[in-house]
Structure formats: C-alpha cells, structure tokens
Amino acid sequence: MIRRSWVEIDLQAIARNYAVYKSQLAPQLKVMAVVKADAYGHGDVEVANVLQTQGCGDFAVSNIEEAIKLREAGIKGQILILGYTPIDCVELLKQYDITQALLSEDYAQRLAGQNIKAQFAIDTGMNRIGLDSDDPKECERIIRQYQTQFKLTGLFTHLCVADTPAEEAFTSGQIENFKAVAESVQDLHLPFIHCMNSAGGLWQKPYGNLARLGIVLYGLKPDYDNQLPDGISPALQWKSVISLVKTLRIGETVGYGRTFTAKREMRIATIPTGYADGYNRLLSNRGFVLIHGKKAPLVGRVCMDQITVDVTEIPEAQFEDEVTLLGDGFNADDMGKMISTIGYEIICGISKRVSRVYKK
Ligand SMILES: *Cc1c(COP(=O)(O)O)cnc(C)c1O
C-alpha cells in the first residue's frame, strides 16, 4: 500500500450495517444490495462478496459493465440493471444471466422476443423511467402484452421523497399507485415486487418483497436530517499524509487566485490529495482535515493534486504524519453538508487513483 491518498474500507461495518438494517426491516422484505457506482466508491466486488457471504442473493447495479464485472467475479444471485442498457447488448444480458429494467413500452418492444430476464419499471412520480402509473390500465395492458416476450421477474418503482416526513402523503400515493399496478397483474405471480430504497425501508409502510438498499449499507444517511438506527456506521475512511510543513509570514498568500492571506504568522501543511482525487474544490477555504484528532482548516484553493491546511494550533504536526480527510467522527454526510451536496456524491466522487485498502 502506498501512503499517498487512500481509503480504508471496513467490510465488517458493511456486514454489520446489513444485519442491523435487516433486523429493522419488515420480515417480508428481503434485501437487494445496491452496489452501483463501484458500491458507492467502496468496491463493488468486495462489497458484493461480503454480502453474498452474509446470505444476500440479490444485487442491483446501474449498467451492464458493472453487472458483467460482478458476474465475472463470481457473484451468483440476481443482478438487476436499474437503468439503460444499449439494445445491441442484448446478447451480453443473456450470456451473463442479467436482469434488465424495462424503461418504457418502446424500450420493451426493442428488447422483446429474446427471452431475457426483465422487470418493468413503473413511474410513480419520479418522471425518470418506467410505465406511467397514472394510467394503471395501460400499465397492465403493457405488462400482459410483454410478459410472454421476456422472462418477466418483477416490477419496481422508485420513491423520490421517502426521506422527508413532510412529504409523507406523496410517498404513500406513490406506493398506492404502484400497488394498484402490481395487484392488477397478481395472477402472473411475478417473484419480485419492490419499491423501497434505504429511506423507504426505514420509514415507510412496507410493501412488496424486496428493499433496494444502497446508502445505509455504507453507513450514511439518505438525508442529513435523518436519524439512522443504532449500530449503523460509516464503512469508509479517507486518509493522506503531510508532505511539507512551512511557516507563513503576515501578508503572504496561499495557492491559486491568492484567496487566502495570512493575518498572523502561521504554520501550514501541504497534503498530497486534491480535486483529481475527488476532494471537492468547493471545500477551498471552507473544509478541514483532522491531524492528531484536531481540526486543521483548509487555507487557499483545493488544487488538482494538493491541499494546504492551517496547523498553527497543531504544533506536533510534521512531515508524513497521517491526515484524516473523512473519518474520526467527520463523515461524508458532514462534508457534503458543508458544500450543499449529499454524502452520496462525496463517496461516489472519490476517484480511482485513490487506493482502496480493506480491513478484513
Ligand atoms: C440508487 C438506487 C437505490 C438505492 O438508493 P439508496 O437511497 O442509496 O438506498 C434504489 N433504487 C434505485 C432505482 C436506485 O437508483
């Protein structure tokens, strides 16, 4: 392992989050682990393998390359692609035994007759993909028409405000509309009916037989104001080191654009992690890192490969000391809040050049 910029991933924390969440979930809901985007930056093969060992047999990804990668790594259970796959990849879907979401009637028609595994997406308000549940009769007609052309294994919808208590009525409406469609084709005995994401599974009245869980498996929150069950903890820490410590005189500036000026004599440290590692440039003059457990505020702009922090109050800070960018009580949700985004984007954004180290 090269100590430049790296993340430490605790796979046991992911196994624990899975167990805790499962214990809180309605008993009729099995967990489908959402491992898209390289398991939100945690490593899709590693995460899927750990969850498979814990008894999880259903996985969801965003695209065919992610799906094939899991199959080739020996993931056995159901793999559902939640979004678009190019029509000319149909042979790959068959070859790797992957289940494809059907995004619209037109999309279903283009894939029809190949006997691939598929599930219809139902649009209950997200207005992104799926058959429009505002017309349940039409949904029923399409599902019945195409069920002979696919190995149709289910129906799913996606909730857009399940993390927001004030939007309770909208969410129940989504679930009701989905239920109406699902019940209209009950005689087809489709094995997977699912509408819950992390937030839905925790806070909504259960419906269906699967919950598609992403963010809680990684120990983060759907929304900053949410409260997670006890025992769920972030699985990822992001570390770097100090590459240089220097003293600034009063009036000297730091970095591109000279956006920071020393108002007193101060000590600063340079850290070899920058926006090309996924350290968001909006953290310039705003974020902080932890050194010896103490906060060191960013001074100046985040560069492509380096940041600079104030260590005046951390006199023991020196060359090659470890730096925590995420961890020690400051997680991706907290960092996201500082720059008006969500923890999801922070962890998905940690780039591939940051090495992943697994604690077993
Ligand atoms: C990403 C995604 C999920 C997982 O959402 P979390 O909030 O991370 O639990 C579930 N379903 C669909 C369709 C998704 O795209």
mmCIF file of C-alpha atoms and ligand atoms in Angstrom:
data_model
loop_
_atom_site.group_PDB
_atom_site.id
_atom_site.type_symbol
_atom_site.label_atom_id
_atom_site.label_comp_id
_atom_site.label_asym_id
_atom_site.label_seq_id
_atom_site.Cartn_x
_atom_site.Cartn_y
_atom_site.Cartn_z
ATOM 1 C CA MET A 1 0.000 0.000 0.000
ATOM 2 C CA ILE A 2 1.365 3.396 -0.998
ATOM 3 C CA ARG A 3 0.705 6.041 1.646
ATOM 4 C CA ARG A 4 -0.235 8.997 -0.549
ATOM 5 C CA SER A 5 -4.048 9.218 -0.635
ATOM 6 C CA TRP A 6 -6.072 6.141 0.260
ATOM 7 C CA VAL A 7 -9.385 4.976 1.652
ATOM 8 C CA GLU A 8 -9.725 2.319 4.319
ATOM 9 C CA ILE A 9 -12.898 0.290 3.958
ATOM 10 C CA ASP A 10 -14.229 -1.762 6.825
ATOM 11 C CA LEU A 11 -16.103 -4.660 5.223
ATOM 12 C CA GLN A 12 -17.221 -5.851 8.656
ATOM 13 C CA ALA A 13 -19.000 -2.500 9.112
ATOM 14 C CA ILE A 14 -20.869 -3.160 5.857
ATOM 15 C CA ALA A 15 -21.811 -6.662 7.048
ATOM 16 C CA ARG A 16 -22.956 -5.133 10.351
ATOM 17 C CA ASN A 17 -24.962 -2.376 8.646
ATOM 18 C CA TYR A 18 -26.635 -5.059 6.542
ATOM 19 C CA ALA A 19 -27.520 -7.102 9.629
ATOM 20 C CA VAL A 20 -28.772 -4.109 11.630
ATOM 21 C CA TYR A 21 -30.859 -2.835 8.747
ATOM 22 C CA LYS A 22 -32.293 -6.276 8.050
ATOM 23 C CA SER A 23 -33.340 -6.586 11.679
ATOM 24 C CA GLN A 24 -35.298 -3.300 11.362
ATOM 25 C CA LEU A 25 -36.934 -4.206 8.079
ATOM 26 C CA ALA A 26 -40.415 -5.731 7.798
ATOM 27 C CA PRO A 27 -39.950 -9.523 7.674
ATOM 28 C CA GLN A 28 -41.467 -9.871 4.182
ATOM 29 C CA LEU A 29 -38.735 -7.642 2.715
ATOM 30 C CA LYS A 30 -35.529 -9.266 1.524
ATOM 31 C CA VAL A 31 -32.543 -7.034 0.906
ATOM 32 C CA MET A 32 -31.368 -6.271 -2.608
ATOM 33 C CA ALA A 33 -27.944 -4.677 -2.200
ATOM 34 C CA VAL A 34 -27.432 -1.677 -4.463
ATOM 35 C CA VAL A 35 -23.777 -1.827 -5.475
ATOM 36 C CA LYS A 36 -23.838 0.569 -8.433
ATOM 37 C CA ALA A 37 -21.033 3.078 -8.957
ATOM 38 C CA ASP A 38 -18.463 0.651 -7.551
ATOM 39 C CA ALA A 39 -20.614 0.194 -4.439
ATOM 40 C CA TYR A 40 -20.727 3.962 -3.902
ATOM 41 C CA GLY A 41 -16.945 4.033 -4.104
ATOM 42 C CA HIS A 42 -16.398 1.139 -1.658
ATOM 43 C CA GLY A 43 -15.516 -1.510 -4.267
ATOM 44 C CA ASP A 44 -18.393 -3.442 -5.853
ATOM 45 C CA VAL A 45 -16.760 -6.878 -5.970
ATOM 46 C CA GLU A 46 -15.503 -6.675 -2.373
ATOM 47 C CA VAL A 47 -18.838 -5.425 -1.028
ATOM 48 C CA ALA A 48 -20.941 -7.890 -3.040
ATOM 49 C CA ASN A 49 -18.723 -10.769 -1.921
ATOM 50 C CA VAL A 50 -19.094 -9.864 1.746
ATOM 51 C CA LEU A 51 -22.849 -9.505 1.425
ATOM 52 C CA GLN A 52 -23.114 -12.756 -0.520
ATOM 53 C CA THR A 53 -21.343 -14.441 2.402
ATOM 54 C CA GLN A 54 -23.942 -12.867 4.718
ATOM 55 C CA GLY A 55 -26.706 -14.526 2.702
ATOM 56 C CA CYS A 56 -27.639 -11.672 0.391
ATOM 57 C CA GLY A 57 -28.583 -13.063 -3.025
ATOM 58 C CA ASP A 58 -29.920 -10.023 -4.877
ATOM 59 C CA PHE A 59 -27.858 -7.174 -6.290
ATOM 60 C CA ALA A 60 -28.618 -4.043 -8.291
ATOM 61 C CA VAL A 61 -26.300 -2.012 -10.494
ATOM 62 C CA SER A 62 -26.698 0.888 -12.873
ATOM 63 C CA ASN A 63 -25.274 -0.512 -16.091
ATOM 64 C CA ILE A 64 -24.127 -3.593 -17.948
ATOM 65 C CA GLU A 65 -20.408 -3.130 -17.349
ATOM 66 C CA GLU A 66 -20.998 -3.150 -13.595
ATOM 67 C CA ALA A 67 -23.206 -6.232 -13.967
ATOM 68 C CA ILE A 68 -20.658 -8.194 -16.005
ATOM 69 C CA LYS A 69 -17.881 -7.280 -13.576
ATOM 70 C CA LEU A 70 -19.861 -8.808 -10.700
ATOM 71 C CA ARG A 71 -20.677 -11.989 -12.634
ATOM 72 C CA GLU A 72 -17.059 -12.447 -13.660
ATOM 73 C CA ALA A 73 -16.054 -12.024 -10.017
ATOM 74 C CA GLY A 74 -18.326 -14.909 -9.053
ATOM 75 C CA ILE A 75 -21.473 -13.183 -7.801
ATOM 76 C CA LYS A 76 -24.177 -15.808 -8.178
ATOM 77 C CA GLY A 77 -27.570 -14.319 -7.368
ATOM 78 C CA GLN A 78 -29.904 -11.996 -9.209
ATOM 79 C CA ILE A 79 -28.220 -8.947 -10.771
ATOM 80 C CA LEU A 80 -30.674 -6.261 -11.854
ATOM 81 C CA ILE A 81 -29.649 -3.320 -14.044
ATOM 82 C CA LEU A 82 -31.739 -0.398 -12.783
ATOM 83 C CA GLY A 83 -31.265 1.775 -15.858
ATOM 84 C CA TYR A 84 -30.478 1.887 -19.548
ATOM 85 C CA THR A 85 -28.607 -0.810 -21.437
ATOM 86 C CA PRO A 86 -27.922 -0.273 -25.147
ATOM 87 C CA ILE A 87 -30.190 -2.513 -27.218
ATOM 88 C CA ASP A 88 -27.220 -4.070 -29.004
ATOM 89 C CA CYS A 89 -26.009 -5.517 -25.668
ATOM 90 C CA VAL A 90 -28.882 -7.979 -25.515
ATOM 91 C CA GLU A 91 -26.591 -10.966 -26.106
ATOM 92 C CA LEU A 92 -24.493 -9.933 -23.106
ATOM 93 C CA LEU A 93 -27.619 -9.804 -20.936
ATOM 94 C CA LYS A 94 -28.344 -13.401 -21.924
ATOM 95 C CA GLN A 95 -24.785 -14.625 -21.701
ATOM 96 C CA TYR A 96 -24.295 -13.274 -18.173
ATOM 97 C CA ASP A 97 -27.821 -14.017 -16.943
ATOM 98 C CA ILE A 98 -28.550 -10.406 -16.043
ATOM 99 C CA THR A 99 -31.989 -8.921 -15.393
ATOM 100 C CA GLN A 100 -32.752 -5.754 -17.304
ATOM 101 C CA ALA A 101 -35.119 -2.972 -16.214
ATOM 102 C CA LEU A 102 -37.669 -2.155 -18.910
ATOM 103 C CA LEU A 103 -37.715 1.632 -19.100
ATOM 104 C CA SER A 104 -40.764 2.195 -21.318
ATOM 105 C CA GLU A 105 -43.065 0.357 -23.701
ATOM 106 C CA ASP A 106 -40.858 1.420 -26.602
ATOM 107 C CA TYR A 107 -37.753 0.091 -24.849
ATOM 108 C CA ALA A 108 -39.521 -3.211 -24.062
ATOM 109 C CA GLN A 109 -40.565 -3.529 -27.685
ATOM 110 C CA ARG A 110 -36.953 -3.135 -28.842
ATOM 111 C CA LEU A 111 -35.748 -5.878 -26.492
ATOM 112 C CA ALA A 112 -38.757 -8.145 -26.905
ATOM 113 C CA GLY A 113 -38.649 -11.730 -28.133
ATOM 114 C CA GLN A 114 -35.172 -12.554 -26.838
ATOM 115 C CA ASN A 115 -36.430 -14.195 -23.651
ATOM 116 C CA ILE A 116 -34.112 -12.177 -21.409
ATOM 117 C CA LYS A 117 -34.854 -11.707 -17.716
ATOM 118 C CA ALA A 118 -36.515 -8.360 -17.168
ATOM 119 C CA GLN A 119 -38.535 -6.259 -14.735
ATOM 120 C CA PHE A 120 -40.799 -3.379 -15.648
ATOM 121 C CA ALA A 121 -40.001 -0.047 -14.038
ATOM 122 C CA ILE A 122 -43.169 1.763 -13.005
ATOM 123 C CA ASP A 123 -43.069 5.546 -12.808
ATOM 124 C CA THR A 124 -44.998 6.772 -9.782
ATOM 125 C CA GLY A 125 -43.738 10.341 -9.732
ATOM 126 C CA MET A 126 -40.027 10.437 -10.300
ATOM 127 C CA ASN A 127 -40.639 11.055 -14.026
ATOM 128 C CA ARG A 128 -37.378 9.435 -14.984
ATOM 129 C CA ILE A 129 -38.019 5.883 -16.189
ATOM 130 C CA GLY A 130 -40.944 3.466 -16.196
ATOM 131 C CA LEU A 131 -44.525 2.977 -17.300
ATOM 132 C CA ASP A 132 -46.698 5.821 -16.039
ATOM 133 C CA SER A 133 -48.800 4.636 -13.089
ATOM 134 C CA ASP A 134 -51.265 7.491 -13.678
ATOM 135 C CA ASP A 135 -52.793 5.088 -16.182
ATOM 136 C CA PRO A 136 -52.806 1.736 -14.360
ATOM 137 C CA LYS A 137 -54.956 0.057 -17.057
ATOM 138 C CA GLU A 138 -52.373 0.910 -19.696
ATOM 139 C CA CYS A 139 -49.578 -0.384 -17.408
ATOM 140 C CA GLU A 140 -51.489 -3.625 -17.012
ATOM 141 C CA ARG A 141 -52.003 -3.936 -20.778
ATOM 142 C CA ILE A 142 -48.284 -3.415 -21.476
ATOM 143 C CA ILE A 143 -47.146 -5.832 -18.771
ATOM 144 C CA ARG A 144 -49.504 -8.546 -20.030
ATOM 145 C CA GLN A 145 -48.544 -7.957 -23.644
ATOM 146 C CA TYR A 146 -44.829 -8.273 -22.988
ATOM 147 C CA GLN A 147 -44.739 -10.942 -20.315
ATOM 148 C CA THR A 148 -44.639 -13.631 -22.983
ATOM 149 C CA GLN A 149 -41.650 -11.984 -24.688
ATOM 150 C CA PHE A 150 -39.425 -11.867 -21.604
ATOM 151 C CA LYS A 151 -38.729 -13.921 -18.542
ATOM 152 C CA LEU A 152 -40.555 -11.248 -16.572
ATOM 153 C CA THR A 153 -39.376 -11.484 -12.966
ATOM 154 C CA GLY A 154 -40.882 -8.398 -11.394
ATOM 155 C CA LEU A 155 -41.988 -4.806 -11.146
ATOM 156 C CA PHE A 156 -40.384 -1.922 -9.303
ATOM 157 C CA THR A 157 -40.789 1.766 -8.694
ATOM 158 C CA HIS A 158 -38.563 4.369 -7.061
ATOM 159 C CA LEU A 159 -39.582 6.730 -4.267
ATOM 160 C CA CYS A 160 -38.345 10.304 -4.537
ATOM 161 C CA VAL A 161 -39.103 11.792 -1.094
ATOM 162 C CA ALA A 162 -39.159 8.761 1.223
ATOM 163 C CA ASP A 163 -36.589 10.515 3.460
ATOM 164 C CA THR A 164 -38.797 13.561 4.033
ATOM 165 C CA PRO A 165 -41.512 13.326 6.724
ATOM 166 C CA ALA A 166 -43.332 16.407 5.346
ATOM 167 C CA GLU A 167 -43.809 14.549 2.049
ATOM 168 C CA GLU A 168 -45.474 11.530 3.655
ATOM 169 C CA ALA A 169 -48.670 11.963 1.577
ATOM 170 C CA PHE A 170 -46.781 11.983 -1.716
ATOM 171 C CA THR A 171 -44.834 8.854 -0.784
ATOM 172 C CA SER A 172 -47.960 6.925 0.294
ATOM 173 C CA GLY A 173 -49.530 7.975 -3.005
ATOM 174 C CA GLN A 174 -46.562 6.564 -4.902
ATOM 175 C CA ILE A 175 -46.787 3.284 -3.012
ATOM 176 C CA GLU A 176 -50.580 3.088 -3.544
ATOM 177 C CA ASN A 177 -50.254 3.683 -7.286
ATOM 178 C CA PHE A 178 -47.520 1.068 -7.549
ATOM 179 C CA LYS A 179 -49.621 -1.373 -5.575
ATOM 180 C CA ALA A 180 -52.585 -0.848 -7.912
ATOM 181 C CA VAL A 181 -50.443 -1.804 -10.905
ATOM 182 C CA ALA A 182 -48.863 -4.769 -9.099
ATOM 183 C CA GLU A 183 -52.262 -6.080 -7.960
ATOM 184 C CA SER A 184 -53.719 -5.825 -11.442
ATOM 185 C CA VAL A 185 -51.220 -8.464 -12.611
ATOM 186 C CA GLN A 186 -51.172 -10.546 -9.430
ATOM 187 C CA ASP A 187 -52.187 -13.661 -11.401
ATOM 188 C CA LEU A 188 -48.813 -13.564 -13.194
ATOM 189 C CA HIS A 189 -47.100 -14.325 -9.854
ATOM 190 C CA LEU A 190 -44.090 -12.117 -10.612
ATOM 191 C CA PRO A 191 -41.496 -13.043 -7.983
ATOM 192 C CA PHE A 192 -40.060 -9.567 -7.215
ATOM 193 C CA ILE A 193 -42.235 -6.582 -6.377
ATOM 194 C CA HIS A 194 -40.223 -3.714 -4.915
ATOM 195 C CA CYS A 195 -40.454 -0.017 -4.159
ATOM 196 C CA MET A 196 -38.306 0.635 -1.076
ATOM 197 C CA ASN A 197 -34.914 2.339 -1.044
ATOM 198 C CA SER A 198 -32.936 2.904 2.183
ATOM 199 C CA ALA A 199 -35.259 5.658 3.362
ATOM 200 C CA GLY A 200 -38.440 3.825 2.363
ATOM 201 C CA GLY A 201 -37.406 0.627 4.118
ATOM 202 C CA LEU A 202 -36.773 2.516 7.354
ATOM 203 C CA TRP A 203 -39.663 4.937 7.450
ATOM 204 C CA GLN A 204 -42.460 3.874 5.099
ATOM 205 C CA LYS A 205 -45.208 1.298 5.447
ATOM 206 C CA PRO A 206 -43.723 -1.831 3.856
ATOM 207 C CA TYR A 207 -44.965 -3.038 0.508
ATOM 208 C CA GLY A 208 -43.537 -5.701 -1.790
ATOM 209 C CA ASN A 209 -40.957 -8.358 -1.033
ATOM 210 C CA LEU A 210 -37.590 -6.631 -1.601
ATOM 211 C CA ALA A 211 -35.954 -3.439 -0.407
ATOM 212 C CA ARG A 212 -33.214 -1.980 -2.573
ATOM 213 C CA LEU A 213 -30.641 -0.703 -0.150
ATOM 214 C CA GLY A 214 -27.718 1.468 -1.017
ATOM 215 C CA ILE A 215 -26.648 4.297 1.246
ATOM 216 C CA VAL A 216 -27.424 2.700 4.631
ATOM 217 C CA LEU A 217 -25.238 -0.311 3.809
ATOM 218 C CA TYR A 218 -22.360 2.139 3.619
ATOM 219 C CA GLY A 219 -23.406 3.698 6.921
ATOM 220 C CA LEU A 220 -24.574 7.063 5.643
ATOM 221 C CA LYS A 221 -27.929 8.844 5.643
ATOM 222 C CA PRO A 222 -30.422 9.355 2.824
ATOM 223 C CA ASP A 223 -30.841 12.936 4.036
ATOM 224 C CA TYR A 224 -28.809 14.957 6.516
ATOM 225 C CA ASP A 225 -31.699 15.385 8.953
ATOM 226 C CA ASN A 226 -32.434 11.655 9.154
ATOM 227 C CA GLN A 227 -31.608 9.570 12.203
ATOM 228 C CA LEU A 228 -30.143 6.150 11.445
ATOM 229 C CA PRO A 229 -30.739 3.110 13.672
ATOM 230 C CA ASP A 230 -28.084 2.449 16.338
ATOM 231 C CA GLY A 231 -25.291 0.211 15.134
ATOM 232 C CA ILE A 232 -25.122 1.594 11.596
ATOM 233 C CA SER A 233 -21.771 3.261 10.993
ATOM 234 C CA PRO A 234 -19.769 4.631 8.058
ATOM 235 C CA ALA A 235 -17.576 1.967 6.449
ATOM 236 C CA LEU A 236 -15.072 4.279 4.806
ATOM 237 C CA GLN A 237 -12.239 6.492 5.993
ATOM 238 C CA TRP A 238 -10.156 8.659 3.689
ATOM 239 C CA LYS A 239 -6.545 9.236 4.639
ATOM 240 C CA SER A 240 -3.496 11.087 3.362
ATOM 241 C CA VAL A 241 -0.239 12.412 4.819
ATOM 242 C CA ILE A 242 1.587 15.684 5.354
ATOM 243 C CA SER A 243 4.146 16.238 2.593
ATOM 244 C CA LEU A 244 5.555 19.532 3.906
ATOM 245 C CA VAL A 245 5.179 21.952 6.825
ATOM 246 C CA LYS A 246 6.150 25.587 6.474
ATOM 247 C CA THR A 247 5.767 28.954 8.160
ATOM 248 C CA LEU A 248 3.914 31.875 6.569
ATOM 249 C CA ARG A 249 4.733 35.490 7.386
ATOM 250 C CA ILE A 250 1.954 38.044 7.864
ATOM 251 C CA GLY A 251 0.590 39.129 4.471
ATOM 252 C CA GLU A 252 1.724 36.086 2.481
ATOM 253 C CA THR A 253 -0.935 34.375 0.403
ATOM 254 C CA VAL A 254 -1.625 30.732 -0.381
ATOM 255 C CA GLY A 255 -2.452 28.989 -3.636
ATOM 256 C CA TYR A 256 -4.155 29.810 -6.936
ATOM 257 C CA GLY A 257 -6.005 33.096 -7.017
ATOM 258 C CA ARG A 258 -4.301 34.167 -3.746
ATOM 259 C CA THR A 259 -7.628 33.621 -1.964
ATOM 260 C CA PHE A 260 -6.084 33.235 1.496
ATOM 261 C CA THR A 261 -3.855 35.809 3.226
ATOM 262 C CA ALA A 262 -2.021 35.109 6.500
ATOM 263 C CA LYS A 263 -3.225 37.622 9.106
ATOM 264 C CA ARG A 264 -0.641 36.405 11.570
ATOM 265 C CA GLU A 265 2.463 34.309 11.386
ATOM 266 C CA MET A 266 1.226 30.780 10.904
ATOM 267 C CA ARG A 267 2.240 27.200 10.146
ATOM 268 C CA ILE A 268 0.652 25.471 7.222
ATOM 269 C CA ALA A 269 0.892 21.904 5.950
ATOM 270 C CA THR A 270 0.596 20.612 2.404
ATOM 271 C CA ILE A 271 -1.286 17.357 1.768
ATOM 272 C CA PRO A 272 -0.950 15.352 -1.470
ATOM 273 C CA THR A 273 -4.684 14.961 -2.186
ATOM 274 C CA GLY A 274 -6.648 17.242 -4.499
ATOM 275 C CA TYR A 275 -9.710 17.504 -6.667
ATOM 276 C CA ALA A 276 -8.347 14.891 -9.086
ATOM 277 C CA ASP A 277 -8.683 12.513 -6.128
ATOM 278 C CA GLY A 278 -12.283 13.622 -5.687
ATOM 279 C CA TYR A 279 -11.567 16.113 -2.920
ATOM 280 C CA ASN A 280 -14.174 18.688 -3.898
ATOM 281 C CA ARG A 281 -12.845 22.095 -4.887
ATOM 282 C CA LEU A 282 -15.809 23.769 -3.183
ATOM 283 C CA LEU A 283 -14.041 22.863 0.083
ATOM 284 C CA SER A 284 -11.480 25.604 -0.679
ATOM 285 C CA ASN A 285 -11.122 27.890 2.388
ATOM 286 C CA ARG A 286 -14.093 26.008 3.936
ATOM 287 C CA GLY A 287 -13.294 22.407 4.721
ATOM 288 C CA PHE A 288 -10.983 20.911 7.289
ATOM 289 C CA VAL A 289 -8.951 17.766 7.821
ATOM 290 C CA LEU A 290 -8.056 16.035 11.078
ATOM 291 C CA ILE A 291 -4.449 15.721 12.206
ATOM 292 C CA HIS A 292 -3.738 14.064 15.556
ATOM 293 C CA GLY A 293 -7.510 14.271 16.097
ATOM 294 C CA LYS A 294 -7.520 18.071 15.763
ATOM 295 C CA LYS A 295 -9.172 20.187 13.079
ATOM 296 C CA ALA A 296 -6.873 21.788 10.536
ATOM 297 C CA PRO A 297 -8.875 24.229 8.339
ATOM 298 C CA LEU A 298 -8.187 24.441 4.605
ATOM 299 C CA VAL A 299 -6.383 27.595 3.539
ATOM 300 C CA GLY A 300 -6.467 28.588 -0.115
ATOM 301 C CA ARG A 301 -7.982 26.720 -3.010
ATOM 302 C CA VAL A 302 -8.063 22.978 -3.455
ATOM 303 C CA CYS A 303 -5.584 22.199 -6.260
ATOM 304 C CA MET A 304 -5.721 19.249 -8.628
ATOM 305 C CA ASP A 305 -3.314 17.168 -6.539
ATOM 306 C CA GLN A 306 -2.758 19.024 -3.269
ATOM 307 C CA ILE A 307 -4.407 20.995 -0.500
ATOM 308 C CA THR A 308 -2.989 23.284 2.168
ATOM 309 C CA VAL A 309 -4.218 23.447 5.756
ATOM 310 C CA ASP A 310 -3.580 25.603 8.816
ATOM 311 C CA VAL A 311 -1.681 23.656 11.503
ATOM 312 C CA THR A 312 -0.749 26.624 13.690
ATOM 313 C CA GLU A 313 -2.771 25.099 16.537
ATOM 314 C CA ILE A 314 -1.284 21.635 15.974
ATOM 315 C CA PRO A 315 2.406 22.207 16.757
ATOM 316 C CA GLU A 316 3.152 18.465 16.766
ATOM 317 C CA ALA A 317 2.105 18.145 13.093
ATOM 318 C CA GLN A 318 5.086 17.119 10.978
ATOM 319 C CA PHE A 319 6.247 15.515 7.741
ATOM 320 C CA GLU A 320 4.490 12.212 6.906
ATOM 321 C CA ASP A 321 2.014 12.416 9.780
ATOM 322 C CA GLU A 322 -1.280 10.767 8.897
ATOM 323 C CA VAL A 323 -4.150 13.058 7.895
ATOM 324 C CA THR A 324 -7.838 12.115 8.052
ATOM 325 C CA LEU A 325 -9.971 13.634 5.309
ATOM 326 C CA LEU A 326 -13.024 11.526 6.203
ATOM 327 C CA GLY A 327 -13.340 9.578 9.431
ATOM 328 C CA ASP A 328 -12.841 10.112 13.174
ATOM 329 C CA GLY A 329 -16.417 11.375 13.531
ATOM 330 C CA PHE A 330 -16.377 13.539 10.399
ATOM 331 C CA ASN A 331 -18.112 11.570 7.668
ATOM 332 C CA ALA A 332 -19.161 12.085 4.062
ATOM 333 C CA ASP A 333 -22.590 13.372 5.141
ATOM 334 C CA ASP A 334 -20.893 16.119 7.170
ATOM 335 C CA MET A 335 -18.563 17.003 4.309
ATOM 336 C CA GLY A 336 -21.474 17.032 1.863
ATOM 337 C CA LYS A 337 -23.446 19.401 4.049
ATOM 338 C CA MET A 338 -20.543 21.880 4.092
ATOM 339 C CA ILE A 339 -20.750 22.266 0.326
ATOM 340 C CA SER A 340 -24.519 21.835 -0.145
ATOM 341 C CA THR A 341 -24.417 18.340 -1.519
ATOM 342 C CA ILE A 342 -25.053 14.847 -0.161
ATOM 343 C CA GLY A 343 -22.801 12.150 1.252
ATOM 344 C CA TYR A 344 -23.654 10.002 -1.775
ATOM 345 C CA GLU A 345 -21.848 12.405 -4.096
ATOM 346 C CA ILE A 346 -18.822 12.663 -1.814
ATOM 347 C CA ILE A 347 -18.216 8.903 -1.632
ATOM 348 C CA CYS A 348 -19.008 8.242 -5.302
ATOM 349 C CA GLY A 349 -16.626 11.037 -6.190
ATOM 350 C CA ILE A 350 -13.509 9.602 -4.545
ATOM 351 C CA SER A 351 -11.571 8.877 -7.683
ATOM 352 C CA LYS A 352 -9.988 5.669 -8.897
ATOM 353 C CA ARG A 353 -6.460 6.907 -8.289
ATOM 354 C CA VAL A 354 -7.124 6.793 -4.533
ATOM 355 C CA SER A 355 -6.176 3.273 -3.487
ATOM 356 C CA ARG A 356 -8.691 1.171 -1.590
ATOM 357 C CA VAL A 357 -7.456 -0.765 1.426
ATOM 358 C CA TYR A 358 -9.684 -3.376 3.030
ATOM 359 C CA LYS A 359 -9.819 -4.073 6.740
ATOM 360 C CA LYS A 360 -10.897 -7.690 6.991
HETATM 361 C C1 LIG B 1 -29.623 4.088 -6.189
HETATM 362 C C2 LIG B 1 -30.955 3.455 -6.140
HETATM 363 C C3 LIG B 1 -31.407 2.824 -4.966
HETATM 364 C C4 LIG B 1 -30.655 2.895 -3.651
HETATM 365 O O1 LIG B 1 -30.969 4.110 -3.006
HETATM 366 P P1 LIG B 1 -30.393 4.420 -1.538
HETATM 367 O O2 LIG B 1 -31.007 5.726 -1.186
HETATM 368 O O3 LIG B 1 -28.914 4.517 -1.674
HETATM 369 O O4 LIG B 1 -30.820 3.306 -0.661
HETATM 370 C C5 LIG B 1 -32.605 2.134 -5.016
HETATM 371 N N1 LIG B 1 -33.328 2.085 -6.159
HETATM 372 C C6 LIG B 1 -32.951 2.701 -7.292
HETATM 373 C C7 LIG B 1 -33.810 2.601 -8.510
HETATM 374 C C8 LIG B 1 -31.762 3.424 -7.326
HETATM 375 O O5 LIG B 1 -31.389 4.050 -8.448
#
